[in-house]
mmCIF file of C-alpha atoms and ligand atoms in Angstrom:
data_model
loop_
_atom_site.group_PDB
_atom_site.id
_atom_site.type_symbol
_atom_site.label_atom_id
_atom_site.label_comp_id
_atom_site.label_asym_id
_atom_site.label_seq_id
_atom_site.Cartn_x
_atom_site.Cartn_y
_atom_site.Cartn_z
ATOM 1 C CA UNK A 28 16.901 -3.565 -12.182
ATOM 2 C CA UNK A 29 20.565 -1.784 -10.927
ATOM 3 C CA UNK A 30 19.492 0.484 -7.917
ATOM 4 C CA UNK A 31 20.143 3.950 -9.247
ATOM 5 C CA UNK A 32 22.583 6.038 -7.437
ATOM 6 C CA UNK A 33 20.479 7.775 -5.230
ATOM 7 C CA UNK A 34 21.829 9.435 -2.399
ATOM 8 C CA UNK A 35 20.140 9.600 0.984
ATOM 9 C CA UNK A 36 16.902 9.589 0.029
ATOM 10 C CA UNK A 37 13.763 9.448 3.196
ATOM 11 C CA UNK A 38 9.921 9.075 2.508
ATOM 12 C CA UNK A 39 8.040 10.425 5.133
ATOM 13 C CA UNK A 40 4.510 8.646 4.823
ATOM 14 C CA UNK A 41 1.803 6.923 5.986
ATOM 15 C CA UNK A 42 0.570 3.600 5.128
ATOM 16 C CA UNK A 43 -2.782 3.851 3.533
ATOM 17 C CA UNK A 44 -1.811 7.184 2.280
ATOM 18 C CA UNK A 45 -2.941 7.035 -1.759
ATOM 19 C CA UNK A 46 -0.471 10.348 -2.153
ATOM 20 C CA UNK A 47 2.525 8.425 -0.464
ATOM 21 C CA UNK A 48 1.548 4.700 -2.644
ATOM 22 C CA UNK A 49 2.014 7.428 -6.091
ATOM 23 C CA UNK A 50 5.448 8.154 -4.340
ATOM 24 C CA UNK A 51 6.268 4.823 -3.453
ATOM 25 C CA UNK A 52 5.811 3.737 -7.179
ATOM 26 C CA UNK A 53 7.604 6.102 -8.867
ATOM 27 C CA UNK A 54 10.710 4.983 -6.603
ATOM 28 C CA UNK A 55 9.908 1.676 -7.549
ATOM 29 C CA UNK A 56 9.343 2.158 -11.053
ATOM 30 C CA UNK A 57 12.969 3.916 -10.898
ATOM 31 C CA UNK A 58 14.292 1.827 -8.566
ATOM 32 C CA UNK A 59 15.506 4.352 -6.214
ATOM 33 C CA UNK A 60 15.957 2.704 -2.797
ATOM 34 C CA UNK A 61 14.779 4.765 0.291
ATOM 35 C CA UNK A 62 13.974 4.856 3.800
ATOM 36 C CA UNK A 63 10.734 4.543 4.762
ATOM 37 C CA UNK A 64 9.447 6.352 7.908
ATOM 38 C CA UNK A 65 5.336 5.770 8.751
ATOM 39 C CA UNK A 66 3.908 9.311 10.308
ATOM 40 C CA UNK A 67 1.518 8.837 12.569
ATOM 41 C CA UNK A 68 -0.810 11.628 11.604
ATOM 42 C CA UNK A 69 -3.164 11.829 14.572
ATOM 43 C CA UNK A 70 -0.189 12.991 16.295
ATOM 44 C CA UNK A 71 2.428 14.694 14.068
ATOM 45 C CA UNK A 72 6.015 14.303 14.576
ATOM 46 C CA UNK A 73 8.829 16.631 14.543
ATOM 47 C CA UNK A 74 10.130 15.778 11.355
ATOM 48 C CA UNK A 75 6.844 16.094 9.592
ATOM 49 C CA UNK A 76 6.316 19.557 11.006
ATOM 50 C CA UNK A 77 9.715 20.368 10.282
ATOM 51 C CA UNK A 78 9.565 19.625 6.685
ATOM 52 C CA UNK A 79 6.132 20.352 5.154
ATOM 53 C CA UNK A 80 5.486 23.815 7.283
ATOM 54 C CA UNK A 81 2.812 24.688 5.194
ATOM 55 C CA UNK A 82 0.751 21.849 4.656
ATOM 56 C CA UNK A 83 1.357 19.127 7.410
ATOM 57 C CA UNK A 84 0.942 16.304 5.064
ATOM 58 C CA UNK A 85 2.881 13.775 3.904
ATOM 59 C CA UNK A 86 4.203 12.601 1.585
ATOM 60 C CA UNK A 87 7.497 14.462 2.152
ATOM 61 C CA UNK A 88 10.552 13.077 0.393
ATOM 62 C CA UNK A 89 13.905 14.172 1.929
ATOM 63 C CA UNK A 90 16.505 13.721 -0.434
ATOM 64 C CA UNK A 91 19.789 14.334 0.568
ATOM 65 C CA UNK A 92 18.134 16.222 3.797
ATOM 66 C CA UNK A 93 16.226 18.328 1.288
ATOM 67 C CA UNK A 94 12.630 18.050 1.630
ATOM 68 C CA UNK A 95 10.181 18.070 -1.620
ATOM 69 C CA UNK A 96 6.064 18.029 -0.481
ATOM 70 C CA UNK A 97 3.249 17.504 -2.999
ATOM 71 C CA UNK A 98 3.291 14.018 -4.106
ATOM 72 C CA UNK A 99 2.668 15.153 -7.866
ATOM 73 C CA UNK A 100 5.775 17.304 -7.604
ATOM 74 C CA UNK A 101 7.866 14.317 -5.918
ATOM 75 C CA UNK A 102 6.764 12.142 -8.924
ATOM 76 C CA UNK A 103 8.144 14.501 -11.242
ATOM 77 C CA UNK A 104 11.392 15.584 -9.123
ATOM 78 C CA UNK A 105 11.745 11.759 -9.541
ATOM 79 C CA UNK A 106 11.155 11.299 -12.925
ATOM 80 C CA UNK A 107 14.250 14.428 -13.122
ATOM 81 C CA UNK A 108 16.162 13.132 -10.966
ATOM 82 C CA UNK A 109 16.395 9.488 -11.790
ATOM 83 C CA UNK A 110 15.888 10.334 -16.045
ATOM 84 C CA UNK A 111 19.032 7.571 -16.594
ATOM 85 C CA UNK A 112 17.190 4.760 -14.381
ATOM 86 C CA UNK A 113 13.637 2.933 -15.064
ATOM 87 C CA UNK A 114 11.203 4.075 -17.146
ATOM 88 C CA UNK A 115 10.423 7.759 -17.851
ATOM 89 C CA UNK A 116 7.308 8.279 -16.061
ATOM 90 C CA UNK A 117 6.323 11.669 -17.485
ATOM 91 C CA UNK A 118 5.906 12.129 -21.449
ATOM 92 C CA UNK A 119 8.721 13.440 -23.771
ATOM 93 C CA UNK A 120 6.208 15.641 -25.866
ATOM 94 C CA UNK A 121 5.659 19.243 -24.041
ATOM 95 C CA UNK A 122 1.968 19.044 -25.122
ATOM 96 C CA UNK A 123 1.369 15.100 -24.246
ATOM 97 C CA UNK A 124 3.383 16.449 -20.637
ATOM 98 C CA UNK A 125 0.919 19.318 -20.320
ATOM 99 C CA UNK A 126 -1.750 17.122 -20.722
ATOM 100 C CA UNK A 127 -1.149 14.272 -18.555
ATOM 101 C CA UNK A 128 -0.206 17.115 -15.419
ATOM 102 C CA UNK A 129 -3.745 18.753 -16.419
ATOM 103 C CA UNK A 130 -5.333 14.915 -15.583
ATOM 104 C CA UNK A 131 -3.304 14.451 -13.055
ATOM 105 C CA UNK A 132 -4.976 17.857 -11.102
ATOM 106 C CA UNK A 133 -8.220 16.744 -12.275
ATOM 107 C CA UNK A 134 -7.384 13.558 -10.067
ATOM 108 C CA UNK A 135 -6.740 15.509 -6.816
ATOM 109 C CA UNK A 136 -9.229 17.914 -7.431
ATOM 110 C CA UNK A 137 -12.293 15.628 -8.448
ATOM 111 C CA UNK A 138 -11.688 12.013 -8.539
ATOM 112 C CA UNK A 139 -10.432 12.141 -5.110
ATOM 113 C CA UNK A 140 -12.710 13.960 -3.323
ATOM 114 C CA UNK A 141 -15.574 12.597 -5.291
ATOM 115 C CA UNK A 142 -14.715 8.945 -4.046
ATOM 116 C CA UNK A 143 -13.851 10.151 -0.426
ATOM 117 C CA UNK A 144 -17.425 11.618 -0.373
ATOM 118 C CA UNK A 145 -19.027 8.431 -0.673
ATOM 119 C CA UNK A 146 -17.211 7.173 1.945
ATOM 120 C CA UNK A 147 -17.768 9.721 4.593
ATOM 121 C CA UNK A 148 -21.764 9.782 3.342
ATOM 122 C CA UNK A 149 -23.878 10.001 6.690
ATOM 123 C CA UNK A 150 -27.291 8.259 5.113
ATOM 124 C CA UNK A 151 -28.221 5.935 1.792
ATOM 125 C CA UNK A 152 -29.348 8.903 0.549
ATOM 126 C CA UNK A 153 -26.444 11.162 0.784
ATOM 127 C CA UNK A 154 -24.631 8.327 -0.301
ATOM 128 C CA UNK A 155 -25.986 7.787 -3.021
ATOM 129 C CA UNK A 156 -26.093 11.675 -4.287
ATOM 130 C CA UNK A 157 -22.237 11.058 -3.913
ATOM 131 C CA UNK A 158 -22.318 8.219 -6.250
ATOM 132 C CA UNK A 159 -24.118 9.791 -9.009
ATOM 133 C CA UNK A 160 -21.550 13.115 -8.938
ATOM 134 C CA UNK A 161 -18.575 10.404 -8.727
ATOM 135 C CA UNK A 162 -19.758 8.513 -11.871
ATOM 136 C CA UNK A 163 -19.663 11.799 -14.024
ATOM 137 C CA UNK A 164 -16.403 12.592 -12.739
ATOM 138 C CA UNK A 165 -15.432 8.758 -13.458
ATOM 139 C CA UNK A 166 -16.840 9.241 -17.183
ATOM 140 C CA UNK A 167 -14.693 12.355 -17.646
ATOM 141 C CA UNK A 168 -11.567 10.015 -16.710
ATOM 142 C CA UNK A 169 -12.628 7.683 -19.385
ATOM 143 C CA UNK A 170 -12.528 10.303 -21.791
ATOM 144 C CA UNK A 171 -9.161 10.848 -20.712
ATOM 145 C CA UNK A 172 -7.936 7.997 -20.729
ATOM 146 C CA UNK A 173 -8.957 7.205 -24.421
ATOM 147 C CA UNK A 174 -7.618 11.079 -25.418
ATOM 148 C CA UNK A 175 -4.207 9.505 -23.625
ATOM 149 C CA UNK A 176 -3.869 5.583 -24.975
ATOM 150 C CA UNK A 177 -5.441 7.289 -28.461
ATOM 151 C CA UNK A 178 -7.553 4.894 -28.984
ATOM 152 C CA UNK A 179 -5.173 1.655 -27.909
ATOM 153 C CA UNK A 180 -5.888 -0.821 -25.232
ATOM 154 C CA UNK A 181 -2.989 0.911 -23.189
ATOM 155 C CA UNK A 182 -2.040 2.664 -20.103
ATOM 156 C CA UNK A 183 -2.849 6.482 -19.572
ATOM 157 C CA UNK A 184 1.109 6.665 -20.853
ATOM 158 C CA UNK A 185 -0.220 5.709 -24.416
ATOM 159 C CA UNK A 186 1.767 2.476 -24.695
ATOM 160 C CA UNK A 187 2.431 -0.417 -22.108
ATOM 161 C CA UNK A 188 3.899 0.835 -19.642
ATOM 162 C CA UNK A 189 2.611 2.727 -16.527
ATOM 163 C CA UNK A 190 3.557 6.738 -16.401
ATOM 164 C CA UNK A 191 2.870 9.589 -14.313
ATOM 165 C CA UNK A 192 -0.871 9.777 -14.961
ATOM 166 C CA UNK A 193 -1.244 6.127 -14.241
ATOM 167 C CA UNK A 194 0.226 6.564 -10.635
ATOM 168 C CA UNK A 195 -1.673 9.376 -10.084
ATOM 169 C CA UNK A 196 -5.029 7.140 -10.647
ATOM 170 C CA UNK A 197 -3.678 4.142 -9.736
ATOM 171 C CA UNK A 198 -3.123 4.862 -6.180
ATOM 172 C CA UNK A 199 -6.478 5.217 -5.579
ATOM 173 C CA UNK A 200 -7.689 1.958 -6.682
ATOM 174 C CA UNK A 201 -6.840 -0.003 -3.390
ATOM 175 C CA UNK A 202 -9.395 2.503 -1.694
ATOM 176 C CA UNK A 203 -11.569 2.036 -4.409
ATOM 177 C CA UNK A 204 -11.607 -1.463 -3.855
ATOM 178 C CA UNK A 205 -11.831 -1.457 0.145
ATOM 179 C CA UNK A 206 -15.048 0.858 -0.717
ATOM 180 C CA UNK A 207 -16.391 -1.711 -2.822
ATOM 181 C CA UNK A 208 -15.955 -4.432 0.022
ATOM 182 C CA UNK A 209 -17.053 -2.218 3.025
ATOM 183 C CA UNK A 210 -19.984 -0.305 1.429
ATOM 184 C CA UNK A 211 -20.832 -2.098 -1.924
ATOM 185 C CA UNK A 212 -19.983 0.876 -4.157
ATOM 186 C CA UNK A 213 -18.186 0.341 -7.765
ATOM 187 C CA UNK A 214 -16.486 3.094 -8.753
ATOM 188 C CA UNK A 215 -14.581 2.325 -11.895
ATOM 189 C CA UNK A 216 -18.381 0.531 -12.814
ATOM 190 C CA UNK A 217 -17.264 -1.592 -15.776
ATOM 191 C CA UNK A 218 -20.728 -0.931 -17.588
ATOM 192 C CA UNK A 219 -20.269 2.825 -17.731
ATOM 193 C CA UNK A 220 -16.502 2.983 -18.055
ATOM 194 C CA UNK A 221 -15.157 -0.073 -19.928
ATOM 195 C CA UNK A 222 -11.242 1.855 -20.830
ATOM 196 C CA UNK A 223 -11.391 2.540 -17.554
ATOM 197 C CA UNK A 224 -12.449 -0.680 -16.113
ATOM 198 C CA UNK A 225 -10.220 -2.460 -17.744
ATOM 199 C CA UNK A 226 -7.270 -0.024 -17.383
ATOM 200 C CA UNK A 227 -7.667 -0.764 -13.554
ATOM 201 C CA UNK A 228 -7.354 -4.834 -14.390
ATOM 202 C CA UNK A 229 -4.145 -4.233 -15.980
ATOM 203 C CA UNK A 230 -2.894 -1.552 -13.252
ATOM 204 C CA UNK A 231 -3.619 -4.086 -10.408
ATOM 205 C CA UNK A 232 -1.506 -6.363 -12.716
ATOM 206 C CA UNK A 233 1.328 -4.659 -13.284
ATOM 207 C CA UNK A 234 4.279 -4.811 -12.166
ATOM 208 C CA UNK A 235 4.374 -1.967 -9.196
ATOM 209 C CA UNK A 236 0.333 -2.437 -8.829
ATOM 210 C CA UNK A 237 1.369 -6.294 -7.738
ATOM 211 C CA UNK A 238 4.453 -4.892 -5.774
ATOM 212 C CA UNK A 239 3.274 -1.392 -4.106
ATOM 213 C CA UNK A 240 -0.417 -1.493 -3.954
ATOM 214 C CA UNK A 241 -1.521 -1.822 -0.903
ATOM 215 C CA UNK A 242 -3.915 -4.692 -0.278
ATOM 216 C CA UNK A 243 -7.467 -3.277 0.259
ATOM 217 C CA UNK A 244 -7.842 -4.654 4.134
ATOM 218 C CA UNK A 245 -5.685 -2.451 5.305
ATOM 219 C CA UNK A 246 -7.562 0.278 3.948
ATOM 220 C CA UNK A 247 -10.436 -1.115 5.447
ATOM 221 C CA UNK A 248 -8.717 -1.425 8.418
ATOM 222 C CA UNK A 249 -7.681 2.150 8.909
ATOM 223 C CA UNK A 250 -11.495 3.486 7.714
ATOM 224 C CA UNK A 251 -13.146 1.845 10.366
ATOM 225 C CA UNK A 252 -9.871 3.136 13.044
ATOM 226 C CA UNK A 253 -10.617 6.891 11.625
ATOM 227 C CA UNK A 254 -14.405 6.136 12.397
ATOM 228 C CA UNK A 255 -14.226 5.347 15.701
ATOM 229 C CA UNK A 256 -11.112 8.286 16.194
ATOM 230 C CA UNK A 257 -14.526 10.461 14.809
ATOM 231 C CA UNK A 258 -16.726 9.212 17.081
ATOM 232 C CA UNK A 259 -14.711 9.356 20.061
ATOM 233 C CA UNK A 260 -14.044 13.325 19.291
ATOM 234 C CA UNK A 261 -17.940 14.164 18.791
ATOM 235 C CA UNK A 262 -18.345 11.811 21.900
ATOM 236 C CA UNK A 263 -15.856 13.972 23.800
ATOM 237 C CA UNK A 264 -17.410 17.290 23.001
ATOM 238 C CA UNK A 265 -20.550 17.070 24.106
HETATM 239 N N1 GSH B 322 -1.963 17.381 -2.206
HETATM 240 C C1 GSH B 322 -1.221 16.560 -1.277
HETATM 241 C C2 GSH B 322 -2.217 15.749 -0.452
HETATM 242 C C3 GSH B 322 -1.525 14.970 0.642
HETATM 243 C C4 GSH B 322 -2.517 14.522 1.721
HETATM 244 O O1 GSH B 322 -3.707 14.892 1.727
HETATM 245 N N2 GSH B 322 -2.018 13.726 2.662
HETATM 246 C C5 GSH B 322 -2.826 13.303 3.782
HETATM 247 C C6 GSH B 322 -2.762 11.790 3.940
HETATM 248 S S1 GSH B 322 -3.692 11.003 2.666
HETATM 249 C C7 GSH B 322 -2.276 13.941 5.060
HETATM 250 O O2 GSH B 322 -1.107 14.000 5.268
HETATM 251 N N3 GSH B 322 -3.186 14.387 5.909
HETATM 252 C C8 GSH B 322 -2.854 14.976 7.179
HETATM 253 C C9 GSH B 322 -3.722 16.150 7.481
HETATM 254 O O3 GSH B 322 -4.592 16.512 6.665
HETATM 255 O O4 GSH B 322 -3.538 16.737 8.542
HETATM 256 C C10 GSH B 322 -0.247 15.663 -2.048
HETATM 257 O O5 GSH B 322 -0.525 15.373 -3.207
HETATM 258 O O6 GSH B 322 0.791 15.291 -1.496
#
């Protein structure tokens, strides 16, 4: 694909970061070529502080020297921005649009805390509490998913090819599948969500899940670093 005329455009992010991967995609999915600048965020730098005031989180995309925060609002400044090149990422149809942003909040708000719950679980049995509330909010997403494809064996986009509400899931899935190595949860459990289950085979085979996914090690890899950065505090304050 022709790299789309883009501008100075900076990602402030951070590796393992499933907010900055949804970022990351869209720019590859539009092939928009950037800078990419890794925040370290146990000690935030200027620019970070600089640009996203309010929250302190990245992602932060700087386009031009004008900063955009909230990954779901990047992926749509994006989609604006870049409507000639790639694929459009959010859907034409106001009410199709309306309801793949409503999903795409249900994400954030539920399917991301529910599977970040498991992993922060203290004992079996809080653990597994936490994987009984993230399976209902997993079964919701399969409803959604089949309300989206209508039916079809297709992406959350309703055809082949992956849209907003696909990166918005999608980047979780390397985390899901570091949980799956490190603790022996299934999230996307292909018994109780087959759409789903399946979705996630064909996300992890398409074309940005092969090229921007991050491999599941290295979200193994910075669990176990955020552990011991835990431990170390608690250590520290008593
Ligand atoms: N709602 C935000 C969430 C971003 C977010 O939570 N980013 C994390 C990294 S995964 C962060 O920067 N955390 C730093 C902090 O909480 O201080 C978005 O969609 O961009």
């Amino acid at each position: 694909m022709a790299a789309a005329s883009e501008g100075d455009v900076k990602l402030l992010g951070m590796v393992v970061s499933p907010f900055v991967v949804r970022v990351r995609m869209a720019l590859h999915l539009k092939g928009v070529s950037y800078e990419y600048v890794e925040q370290d965020l146990f000690t935030k730098g200027e620019l970070l502080l600089k640009h996203n005031p309010v929250h302190k989180k990245v992602p932060v995309l700087l386009h031009d020297g004008k900063p955009i925060c909230e990954s779901l609002a990047i992926v749509q400044y994006v989609d604006e921005v870049w409507a000639a090149s790639g694929p459009s990422l959010l859907p034409a149809d106001p009410h199709q649009r309306a309801v793949a942003r409503f999903w795409a909040a249900y994400v954030d708000d539920k399917f991301f805390p529910a599977w970040i719950s498991i992993m922060r679980a203290e004992t079996e049995e809080e653990r597994a509490k936490k994987v009984g509330e993230a399976a209902e909010v997993t079964e919701q997403l399969e409803a959604a998913l089949a309300q989206c494809a209508n039916g079809k064996q297709a992406f959350f986009s309703g055809d082949d090819s992956v849209g907003y509400l696909d990166l918005a899931v999608g980047c979780n899935l390397f985390w899901l599948d570091a949980m799956r190595k490190m603790v022996g949860v299934v999230v996307i459990d292909a018994a109780r969500t087959p759409g789903l289950a399946a979705w996630a085979d064909r996300f992890r085979e398409s074309h940005v899940g092969k090229e921007v996914l991050p491999d599941a090690d290295i979200a193994a890899e910075y669990a176990k670093k955020i552990q011991a950065y835990r431990q170390a505090a608690v250590a520290a304050s008593m």
